[in-house]
PDB file of N, CA and C in Angstrom:
ATOM      1  N   PHE A  37      -4.960  49.363 -23.613  1.00 65.00           N
ATOM      2  CA  PHE A  37      -5.178  49.989 -22.322  1.00 65.00           C
ATOM      3  C   PHE A  37      -5.649  49.004 -21.260  1.00 65.00           C
ATOM      4  N   MET A  38      -5.997  47.793 -21.662  1.00 70.00           N
ATOM      5  CA  MET A  38      -6.594  46.854 -20.705  1.00 70.00           C
ATOM      6  C   MET A  38      -5.624  46.449 -19.598  1.00 70.00           C
ATOM      7  N   GLU A  39      -4.361  46.259 -19.910  1.00 68.00           N
ATOM      8  CA  GLU A  39      -3.398  45.860 -18.883  1.00 68.00           C
ATOM      9  C   GLU A  39      -3.328  46.908 -17.777  1.00 68.00           C
ATOM     10  N   THR A  40      -3.199  48.170 -18.158  1.00 67.00           N
ATOM     11  CA  THR A  40      -3.099  49.234 -17.170  1.00 67.00           C
ATOM     12  C   THR A  40      -4.439  49.456 -16.475  1.00 67.00           C
ATOM     13  N   LEU A  41      -5.520  49.311 -17.218  1.00 69.00           N
ATOM     14  CA  LEU A  41      -6.849  49.501 -16.632  1.00 69.00           C
ATOM     15  C   LEU A  41      -7.138  48.452 -15.567  1.00 69.00           C
ATOM     16  N   THR A  42      -6.729  47.219 -15.808  1.00 74.00           N
ATOM     17  CA  THR A  42      -7.020  46.168 -14.835  1.00 74.00           C
ATOM     18  C   THR A  42      -6.231  46.335 -13.546  1.00 74.00           C
ATOM     19  N   ILE A  43      -5.011  46.873 -13.616  1.00 72.00           N
ATOM     20  CA  ILE A  43      -4.250  47.059 -12.382  1.00 72.00           C
ATOM     21  C   ILE A  43      -4.602  48.367 -11.683  1.00 72.00           C
ATOM     22  N   SER A  44      -5.328  49.265 -12.343  1.00 69.00           N
ATOM     23  CA  SER A  44      -5.638  50.553 -11.730  1.00 69.00           C
ATOM     24  C   SER A  44      -6.580  50.422 -10.538  1.00 69.00           C
ATOM     25  N   SER A  45      -7.350  49.339 -10.463  1.00 73.00           N
ATOM     26  CA  SER A  45      -8.257  49.169  -9.332  1.00 73.00           C
ATOM     27  C   SER A  45      -7.566  48.528  -8.133  1.00 73.00           C
ATOM     28  N   PHE A  46      -6.311  48.119  -8.289  1.00 74.00           N
ATOM     29  CA  PHE A  46      -5.555  47.549  -7.176  1.00 74.00           C
ATOM     30  C   PHE A  46      -5.316  48.644  -6.145  1.00 74.00           C
ATOM     31  N   PRO A  47      -5.607  48.409  -4.876  1.00 77.00           N
ATOM     32  CA  PRO A  47      -5.596  49.506  -3.891  1.00 77.00           C
ATOM     33  C   PRO A  47      -4.225  50.129  -3.631  1.00 77.00           C
ATOM     34  N   TYR A  48      -3.143  49.449  -3.984  1.00 76.00           N
ATOM     35  CA  TYR A  48      -1.824  49.985  -3.688  1.00 76.00           C
ATOM     36  C   TYR A  48      -1.226  50.787  -4.832  1.00 76.00           C
ATOM     37  N   TYR A  49      -1.957  50.947  -5.930  1.00 71.00           N
ATOM     38  CA  TYR A  49      -1.500  51.750  -7.064  1.00 71.00           C
ATOM     39  C   TYR A  49      -2.293  53.036  -7.129  1.00 71.00           C
ATOM     40  N   SER A  50      -1.612  54.094  -7.478  1.00 74.00           N
ATOM     41  CA  SER A  50      -2.295  55.350  -7.783  1.00 74.00           C
ATOM     42  C   SER A  50      -1.498  56.045  -8.879  1.00 74.00           C
ATOM     43  N   PHE A  51      -2.194  56.719  -9.760  1.00 75.00           N
ATOM     44  CA  PHE A  51      -1.561  57.398 -10.886  1.00 75.00           C
ATOM     45  C   PHE A  51      -1.822  58.888 -10.773  1.00 75.00           C
ATOM     46  N   GLU A  52      -0.762  59.679 -10.949  1.00 80.00           N
ATOM     47  CA  GLU A  52      -0.939  61.129 -10.973  1.00 80.00           C
ATOM     48  C   GLU A  52      -1.660  61.562 -12.246  1.00 80.00           C
ATOM     49  N   ASN A  53      -1.301  60.944 -13.359  1.00 82.00           N
ATOM     50  CA  ASN A  53      -1.898  61.266 -14.651  1.00 82.00           C
ATOM     51  C   ASN A  53      -2.384  59.953 -15.268  1.00 82.00           C
ATOM     52  N   VAL A  54      -3.667  59.707 -15.190  1.00 79.00           N
ATOM     53  CA  VAL A  54      -4.229  58.430 -15.634  1.00 79.00           C
ATOM     54  C   VAL A  54      -4.062  58.237 -17.139  1.00 79.00           C
ATOM     55  N   ASP A  55      -4.279  59.282 -17.929  1.00 83.00           N
ATOM     56  CA  ASP A  55      -4.133  59.160 -19.388  1.00 83.00           C
ATOM     57  C   ASP A  55      -2.709  58.780 -19.775  1.00 83.00           C
ATOM     58  N   MET A  56      -1.736  59.404 -19.129  1.00 80.00           N
ATOM     59  CA  MET A  56      -0.347  59.075 -19.426  1.00 80.00           C
ATOM     60  C   MET A  56      -0.023  57.645 -18.969  1.00 80.00           C
ATOM     61  N   ALA A  57      -0.573  57.248 -17.832  1.00 78.00           N
ATOM     62  CA  ALA A  57      -0.326  55.889 -17.344  1.00 78.00           C
ATOM     63  C   ALA A  57      -0.876  54.864 -18.321  1.00 78.00           C
ATOM     64  N   TYR A  58      -2.055  55.107 -18.858  1.00 79.00           N
ATOM     65  CA  TYR A  58      -2.643  54.173 -19.824  1.00 79.00           C
ATOM     66  C   TYR A  58      -1.823  54.143 -21.114  1.00 79.00           C
ATOM     67  N   THR A  59      -1.426  55.301 -21.608  1.00 81.00           N
ATOM     68  CA  THR A  59      -0.691  55.374 -22.867  1.00 81.00           C
ATOM     69  C   THR A  59       0.708  54.778 -22.738  1.00 81.00           C
ATOM     70  N   VAL A  60       1.463  55.232 -21.749  1.00 79.00           N
ATOM     71  CA  VAL A  60       2.830  54.741 -21.573  1.00 79.00           C
ATOM     72  C   VAL A  60       2.811  53.275 -21.142  1.00 79.00           C
ATOM     73  N   GLY A  61       1.864  52.892 -20.290  1.00 79.00           N
ATOM     74  CA  GLY A  61       1.752  51.498 -19.877  1.00 79.00           C
ATOM     75  C   GLY A  61       1.482  50.573 -21.045  1.00 79.00           C
ATOM     76  N   SER A  62       0.617  50.993 -21.941  1.00 80.00           N
ATOM     77  CA  SER A  62       0.323  50.183 -23.124  1.00 80.00           C
ATOM     78  C   SER A  62       1.525  50.107 -24.054  1.00 80.00           C
ATOM     79  N   ALA A  63       2.249  51.214 -24.187  1.00 81.00           N
ATOM     80  CA  ALA A  63       3.438  51.212 -25.041  1.00 81.00           C
ATOM     81  C   ALA A  63       4.510  50.284 -24.464  1.00 81.00           C
ATOM     82  N   PHE A  64       4.699  50.325 -23.158  1.00 80.00           N
ATOM     83  CA  PHE A  64       5.673  49.436 -22.535  1.00 80.00           C
ATOM     84  C   PHE A  64       5.247  47.978 -22.682  1.00 80.00           C
ATOM     85  N   TYR A  65       3.964  47.718 -22.551  1.00 82.00           N
ATOM     86  CA  TYR A  65       3.468  46.349 -22.715  1.00 82.00           C
ATOM     87  C   TYR A  65       3.684  45.869 -24.154  1.00 82.00           C
ATOM     88  N   GLY A  66       3.575  46.774 -25.123  1.00 83.00           N
ATOM     89  CA  GLY A  66       3.800  46.425 -26.524  1.00 83.00           C
ATOM     90  C   GLY A  66       5.231  46.015 -26.814  1.00 83.00           C
ATOM     91  N   ILE A  67       6.190  46.476 -25.995  1.00 84.00           N
ATOM     92  CA  ILE A  67       7.589  46.100 -26.194  1.00 84.00           C
ATOM     93  C   ILE A  67       7.761  44.590 -26.069  1.00 84.00           C
ATOM     94  N   TYR A  68       6.981  43.964 -25.201  1.00 83.00           N
ATOM     95  CA  TYR A  68       7.066  42.510 -25.057  1.00 83.00           C
ATOM     96  C   TYR A  68       6.744  41.811 -26.380  1.00 83.00           C
ATOM     97  N   PHE A  69       5.786  42.339 -27.126  1.00 85.00           N
ATOM     98  CA  PHE A  69       5.407  41.723 -28.391  1.00 85.00           C
ATOM     99  C   PHE A  69       6.451  41.964 -29.475  1.00 85.00           C
ATOM    100  N   ILE A  70       7.147  43.099 -29.416  1.00 84.00           N
ATOM    101  CA  ILE A  70       8.207  43.382 -30.386  1.00 84.00           C
ATOM    102  C   ILE A  70       9.277  42.295 -30.314  1.00 84.00           C
ATOM    103  N   VAL A  71       9.548  41.811 -29.120  1.00 82.00           N
ATOM    104  CA  VAL A  71      10.555  40.766 -28.947  1.00 82.00           C
ATOM    105  C   VAL A  71       9.945  39.379 -29.093  1.00 82.00           C
ATOM    106  N   SER A  72       8.764  39.155 -28.540  1.00 82.00           N
ATOM    107  CA  SER A  72       8.239  37.790 -28.465  1.00 82.00           C
ATOM    108  C   SER A  72       7.803  37.227 -29.814  1.00 82.00           C
ATOM    109  N   PHE A  73       7.208  38.007 -30.685  1.00 83.00           N
ATOM    110  CA  PHE A  73       6.766  37.462 -31.971  1.00 83.00           C
ATOM    111  C   PHE A  73       7.930  36.943 -32.816  1.00 83.00           C
ATOM    112  N   PRO A  74       9.020  37.707 -32.995  1.00 83.00           N
ATOM    113  CA  PRO A  74      10.154  37.141 -33.739  1.00 83.00           C
ATOM    114  C   PRO A  74      10.779  35.934 -33.036  1.00 83.00           C
ATOM    115  N   MET A  75      10.775  35.928 -31.698  1.00 80.00           N
ATOM    116  CA  MET A  75      11.358  34.787 -30.979  1.00 80.00           C
ATOM    117  C   MET A  75      10.523  33.528 -31.191  1.00 80.00           C
ATOM    118  N   PHE A  76       9.203  33.635 -31.165  1.00 78.00           N
ATOM    119  CA  PHE A  76       8.369  32.470 -31.427  1.00 78.00           C
ATOM    120  C   PHE A  76       8.572  31.976 -32.860  1.00 78.00           C
ATOM    121  N   TYR A  77       8.722  32.894 -33.793  1.00 78.00           N
ATOM    122  CA  TYR A  77       9.003  32.493 -35.166  1.00 78.00           C
ATOM    123  C   TYR A  77      10.336  31.750 -35.234  1.00 78.00           C
ATOM    124  N   HIS A  78      11.344  32.259 -34.526  1.00 74.00           N
ATOM    125  CA  HIS A  78      12.659  31.616 -34.514  1.00 74.00           C
ATOM    126  C   HIS A  78      12.590  30.231 -33.874  1.00 74.00           C
ATOM    127  N   PHE A  79      11.854  30.085 -32.783  1.00 73.00           N
ATOM    128  CA  PHE A  79      11.740  28.786 -32.120  1.00 73.00           C
ATOM    129  C   PHE A  79      11.155  27.738 -33.049  1.00 73.00           C
ATOM    130  N   ASP A  80      10.181  28.116 -33.846  1.00 70.00           N
ATOM    131  CA  ASP A  80       9.487  27.158 -34.708  1.00 70.00           C
ATOM    132  C   ASP A  80       9.993  27.127 -36.140  1.00 70.00           C
ATOM    133  N   SER A  81      11.039  27.867 -36.464  1.00 71.00           N
ATOM    134  CA  SER A  81      11.447  27.991 -37.864  1.00 71.00           C
ATOM    135  C   SER A  81      11.997  26.689 -38.444  1.00 71.00           C
ATOM    136  N   ASP A  82      12.628  25.871 -37.634  1.00 65.00           N
ATOM    137  CA  ASP A  82      13.231  24.646 -38.147  1.00 65.00           C
ATOM    138  C   ASP A  82      12.397  23.396 -37.879  1.00 65.00           C
ATOM    139  N   ILE A  83      11.268  23.549 -37.246  1.00 64.00           N
ATOM    140  CA  ILE A  83      10.413  22.400 -36.948  1.00 64.00           C
ATOM    141  C   ILE A  83       9.689  21.986 -38.234  1.00 64.00           C
ATOM    142  N   ASP A  84       9.630  20.713 -38.466  1.00 57.00           N
ATOM    143  CA  ASP A  84       8.892  20.117 -39.587  1.00 57.00           C
ATOM    144  C   ASP A  84       9.438  20.499 -40.958  1.00 57.00           C
ATOM    145  N   LYS A  85      10.729  20.790 -41.077  1.00 60.00           N
ATOM    146  CA  LYS A  85      11.325  21.007 -42.395  1.00 60.00           C
ATOM    147  C   LYS A  85      11.634  19.651 -43.004  1.00 60.00           C
ATOM    148  N   HIS A  86      11.359  19.511 -44.273  1.00 51.00           N
ATOM    149  CA  HIS A  86      11.613  18.254 -44.965  1.00 51.00           C
ATOM    150  C   HIS A  86      12.635  18.491 -46.075  1.00 51.00           C
ATOM    151  N   SER A  87      13.473  17.523 -46.293  1.00 48.00           N
ATOM    152  CA  SER A  87      14.440  17.606 -47.373  1.00 48.00           C
ATOM    153  C   SER A  87      13.721  17.374 -48.697  1.00 48.00           C
ATOM    154  N   SER A  88      14.046  18.140 -49.698  1.00 50.00           N
ATOM    155  CA  SER A  88      13.382  17.979 -50.998  1.00 50.00           C
ATOM    156  C   SER A  88      13.929  16.785 -51.779  1.00 50.00           C
ATOM    157  N   SER A  89      15.140  16.314 -51.414  1.00 48.00           N
ATOM    158  CA  SER A  89      15.741  15.218 -52.181  1.00 48.00           C
ATOM    159  C   SER A  89      15.308  13.845 -51.685  1.00 48.00           C
ATOM    160  N   THR A  90      14.894  13.739 -50.438  1.00 50.00           N
ATOM    161  CA  THR A  90      14.467  12.446 -49.905  1.00 50.00           C
ATOM    162  C   THR A  90      13.105  12.591 -49.251  1.00 50.00           C
ATOM    163  N   THR A  91      12.514  11.473 -48.968  1.00 48.00           N
ATOM    164  CA  THR A  91      11.224  11.494 -48.281  1.00 48.00           C
ATOM    165  C   THR A  91      11.385  11.382 -46.779  1.00 48.00           C
ATOM    166  N   GLU A  92      12.632  11.248 -46.307  1.00 52.00           N
ATOM    167  CA  GLU A  92      12.862  11.164 -44.870  1.00 52.00           C
ATOM    168  C   GLU A  92      12.599  12.502 -44.215  1.00 52.00           C
ATOM    169  N   ASN A  93      12.209  12.412 -42.976  1.00 52.00           N
ATOM    170  CA  ASN A  93      11.978  13.624 -42.193  1.00 52.00           C
ATOM    171  C   ASN A  93      13.313  14.063 -41.596  1.00 52.00           C
ATOM    172  N   ASN A  94      13.794  15.219 -41.984  1.00 57.00           N
ATOM    173  CA  ASN A  94      15.069  15.737 -41.501  1.00 57.00           C
ATOM    174  C   ASN A  94      14.848  16.858 -40.498  1.00 57.00           C
ATOM    175  N   ASN A  95      14.057  16.582 -39.469  1.00 60.00           N
ATOM    176  CA  ASN A  95      13.813  17.600 -38.449  1.00 60.00           C
ATOM    177  C   ASN A  95      15.097  17.917 -37.701  1.00 60.00           C
ATOM    178  N   ILE A  96      15.303  19.147 -37.414  1.00 66.00           N
ATOM    179  CA  ILE A  96      16.439  19.572 -36.615  1.00 66.00           C
ATOM    180  C   ILE A  96      16.023  19.452 -35.151  1.00 66.00           C
ATOM    181  N   GLN A  97      16.867  18.803 -34.371  1.00 72.00           N
ATOM    182  CA  GLN A  97      16.562  18.607 -32.961  1.00 72.00           C
ATOM    183  C   GLN A  97      16.697  19.932 -32.215  1.00 72.00           C
ATOM    184  N   VAL A  98      15.647  20.337 -31.553  1.00 73.00           N
ATOM    185  CA  VAL A  98      15.696  21.516 -30.696  1.00 73.00           C
ATOM    186  C   VAL A  98      15.950  21.019 -29.289  1.00 73.00           C
ATOM    187  N   LYS A  99      17.088  21.386 -28.763  1.00 82.00           N
ATOM    188  CA  LYS A  99      17.481  20.906 -27.449  1.00 82.00           C
ATOM    189  C   LYS A  99      16.957  21.844 -26.357  1.00 82.00           C
ATOM    190  N   LEU A 100      16.785  21.295 -25.171  1.00 87.00           N
ATOM    191  CA  LEU A 100      16.302  22.078 -24.038  1.00 87.00           C
ATOM    192  C   LEU A 100      17.239  23.242 -23.749  1.00 87.00           C
ATOM    193  N   TRP A 101      18.550  23.004 -23.848  1.00 90.00           N
ATOM    194  CA  TRP A 101      19.509  24.072 -23.577  1.00 90.00           C
ATOM    195  C   TRP A 101      19.343  25.228 -24.566  1.00 90.00           C
ATOM    196  N   ASP A 102      19.092  24.932 -25.843  1.00 84.00           N
ATOM    197  CA  ASP A 102      18.862  25.986 -26.837  1.00 84.00           C
ATOM    198  C   ASP A 102      17.643  26.820 -26.465  1.00 84.00           C
ATOM    199  N   THR A 103      16.603  26.159 -26.012  1.00 83.00           N
ATOM    200  CA  THR A 103      15.387  26.869 -25.619  1.00 83.00           C
ATOM    201  C   THR A 103      15.639  27.752 -24.405  1.00 83.00           C
ATOM    202  N   ILE A 104      16.390  27.244 -23.435  1.00 89.00           N
ATOM    203  CA  ILE A 104      16.692  28.026 -22.235  1.00 89.00           C
ATOM    204  C   ILE A 104      17.525  29.257 -22.593  1.00 89.00           C
ATOM    205  N   VAL A 105      18.556  29.069 -23.406  1.00 88.00           N
ATOM    206  CA  VAL A 105      19.420  30.197 -23.785  1.00 88.00           C
ATOM    207  C   VAL A 105      18.632  31.236 -24.586  1.00 88.00           C
ATOM    208  N   ASN A 106      17.816  30.789 -25.533  1.00 85.00           N
ATOM    209  CA  ASN A 106      17.021  31.731 -26.323  1.00 85.00           C
ATOM    210  C   ASN A 106      15.995  32.457 -25.465  1.00 85.00           C
ATOM    211  N   SER A 107      15.394  31.762 -24.515  1.00 86.00           N
ATOM    212  CA  SER A 107      14.419  32.402 -23.632  1.00 86.00           C
ATOM    213  C   SER A 107      15.077  33.444 -22.739  1.00 86.00           C
ATOM    214  N   CYS A 108      16.254  33.120 -22.200  1.00 90.00           N
ATOM    215  CA  CYS A 108      16.983  34.096 -21.380  1.00 90.00           C
ATOM    216  C   CYS A 108      17.401  35.306 -22.217  1.00 90.00           C
ATOM    217  N   GLY A 109      17.825  35.052 -23.454  1.00 88.00           N
ATOM    218  CA  GLY A 109      18.191  36.152 -24.339  1.00 88.00           C
ATOM    219  C   GLY A 109      17.002  37.047 -24.658  1.00 88.00           C
ATOM    220  N   ALA A 110      15.847  36.441 -24.882  1.00 86.00           N
ATOM    221  CA  ALA A 110      14.641  37.234 -25.154  1.00 86.00           C
ATOM    222  C   ALA A 110      14.252  38.056 -23.938  1.00 86.00           C
ATOM    223  N   GLY A 111      14.354  37.462 -22.765  1.00 88.00           N
ATOM    224  CA  GLY A 111      14.042  38.198 -21.539  1.00 88.00           C
ATOM    225  C   GLY A 111      14.978  39.378 -21.326  1.00 88.00           C
ATOM    226  N   MET A 112      16.253  39.165 -21.594  1.00 91.00           N
ATOM    227  CA  MET A 112      17.220  40.251 -21.442  1.00 91.00           C
ATOM    228  C   MET A 112      16.989  41.351 -22.459  1.00 91.00           C
ATOM    229  N   LEU A 113      16.631  40.963 -23.683  1.00 88.00           N
ATOM    230  CA  LEU A 113      16.333  41.959 -24.713  1.00 88.00           C
ATOM    231  C   LEU A 113      15.129  42.808 -24.325  1.00 88.00           C
ATOM    232  N   VAL A 114      14.093  42.183 -23.774  1.00 88.00           N
ATOM    233  CA  VAL A 114      12.919  42.928 -23.305  1.00 88.00           C
ATOM    234  C   VAL A 114      13.317  43.871 -22.176  1.00 88.00           C
ATOM    235  N   LEU A 115      14.105  43.385 -21.224  1.00 89.00           N
ATOM    236  CA  LEU A 115      14.534  44.222 -20.108  1.00 89.00           C
ATOM    237  C   LEU A 115      15.315  45.441 -20.598  1.00 89.00           C
ATOM    238  N   CYS A 116      16.233  45.230 -21.539  1.00 91.00           N
ATOM    239  CA  CYS A 116      17.013  46.352 -22.085  1.00 91.00           C
ATOM    240  C   CYS A 116      16.125  47.335 -22.835  1.00 91.00           C
ATOM    241  N   LEU A 117      15.215  46.834 -23.661  1.00 88.00           N
ATOM    242  CA  LEU A 117      14.316  47.734 -24.395  1.00 88.00           C
ATOM    243  C   LEU A 117      13.440  48.538 -23.444  1.00 88.00           C
ATOM    244  N   LEU A 118      12.914  47.908 -22.406  1.00 86.00           N
ATOM    245  CA  LEU A 118      12.111  48.633 -21.428  1.00 86.00           C
ATOM    246  C   LEU A 118      12.926  49.738 -20.766  1.00 86.00           C
ATOM    247  N   ASP A 119      14.166  49.441 -20.416  1.00 89.00           N
ATOM    248  CA  ASP A 119      14.992  50.446 -19.765  1.00 89.00           C
ATOM    249  C   ASP A 119      15.397  51.549 -20.726  1.00 89.00           C
ATOM    250  N   PHE A 120      15.700  51.214 -21.990  1.00 91.00           N
ATOM    251  CA  PHE A 120      16.031  52.248 -22.973  1.00 91.00           C
ATOM    252  C   PHE A 120      14.860  53.205 -23.192  1.00 91.00           C
ATOM    253  N   VAL A 121      13.664  52.668 -23.279  1.00 86.00           N
ATOM    254  CA  VAL A 121      12.484  53.522 -23.468  1.00 86.00           C
ATOM    255  C   VAL A 121      12.252  54.372 -22.226  1.00 86.00           C
ATOM    256  N   ARG A 122      12.442  53.791 -21.047  1.00 85.00           N
ATOM    257  CA  ARG A 122      12.298  54.565 -19.800  1.00 85.00           C
ATOM    258  C   ARG A 122      13.277  55.731 -19.777  1.00 85.00           C
ATOM    259  N   LEU A 123      14.526  55.481 -20.178  1.00 91.00           N
ATOM    260  CA  LEU A 123      15.519  56.546 -20.204  1.00 91.00           C
ATOM    261  C   LEU A 123      15.196  57.588 -21.273  1.00 91.00           C
ATOM    262  N   TRP A 124      14.710  57.136 -22.432  1.00 90.00           N
ATOM    263  CA  TRP A 124      14.367  58.062 -23.517  1.00 90.00           C
ATOM    264  C   TRP A 124      13.209  58.968 -23.111  1.00 90.00           C
ATOM    265  N   LEU A 125      12.260  58.419 -22.353  1.00 84.00           N
ATOM    266  CA  LEU A 125      11.127  59.212 -21.874  1.00 84.00           C
ATOM    267  C   LEU A 125      11.467  60.026 -20.630  1.00 84.00           C
ATOM    268  N   ASN A 126      12.707  59.881 -20.145  1.00 90.00           N
ATOM    269  CA  ASN A 126      13.184  60.605 -18.971  1.00 90.00           C
ATOM    270  C   ASN A 126      12.330  60.303 -17.732  1.00 90.00           C
ATOM    271  N   ILE A 127      12.002  59.028 -17.549  1.00 83.00           N
ATOM    272  CA  ILE A 127      11.236  58.589 -16.388  1.00 83.00           C
ATOM    273  C   ILE A 127      12.238  58.075 -15.357  1.00 83.00           C
ATOM    274  N   PRO A 128      12.250  58.677 -14.173  1.00 86.00           N
ATOM    275  CA  PRO A 128      13.237  58.239 -13.170  1.00 86.00           C
ATOM    276  C   PRO A 128      12.911  56.848 -12.627  1.00 86.00           C
ATOM    277  N   LEU A 129      13.956  56.128 -12.269  1.00 84.00           N
ATOM    278  CA  LEU A 129      13.786  54.810 -11.654  1.00 84.00           C
ATOM    279  C   LEU A 129      13.685  55.011 -10.160  1.00 84.00           C
ATOM    280  N   VAL A 130      12.526  54.727  -9.614  1.00 82.00           N
ATOM    281  CA  VAL A 130      12.295  54.897  -8.186  1.00 82.00           C
ATOM    282  C   VAL A 130      12.060  53.510  -7.602  1.00 82.00           C
ATOM    283  N   ILE A 131      12.930  53.131  -6.684  1.00 81.00           N
ATOM    284  CA  ILE A 131      12.801  51.852  -6.009  1.00 81.00           C
ATOM    285  C   ILE A 131      12.474  52.130  -4.554  1.00 81.00           C
ATOM    286  N   GLY A 132      11.382  51.593  -4.077  1.00 75.00           N
ATOM    287  CA  GLY A 132      10.929  51.881  -2.723  1.00 75.00           C
ATOM    288  C   GLY A 132      10.130  53.166  -2.704  1.00 75.00           C
ATOM    289  N   SER A 133       9.673  53.540  -1.559  1.00 67.00           N
ATOM    290  CA  SER A 133       8.889  54.769  -1.450  1.00 67.00           C
ATOM    291  C   SER A 133       9.652  55.774  -0.610  1.00 67.00           C
ATOM    292  N   SER A 134       9.374  57.038  -0.875  1.00 55.00           N
ATOM    293  CA  SER A 134      10.056  58.077  -0.113  1.00 55.00           C
ATOM    294  C   SER A 134       9.078  59.091   0.419  1.00 55.00           C
TER     295      SER A 134
END
């Protein structure tokens, strides 16, 4: 609840239902961890692997382009999951004020 609680004192935010805002806000924030923990594991999975047959270090080179592509993919996955949950909860997308 801390993420939603900290932004609740911002003067430009107001919540009709504070309990729902805390609960749904925390659930949406948790979606980031669903994607980020496996991605961090994937980023580090090949670092410091050693071949059992030789004493040489056979590290796999992680290139900058691989990191950029994986980061963009993780960001897109988070965006899609957030939108799928929003649609499942039947929360309308409101852009701007009316």
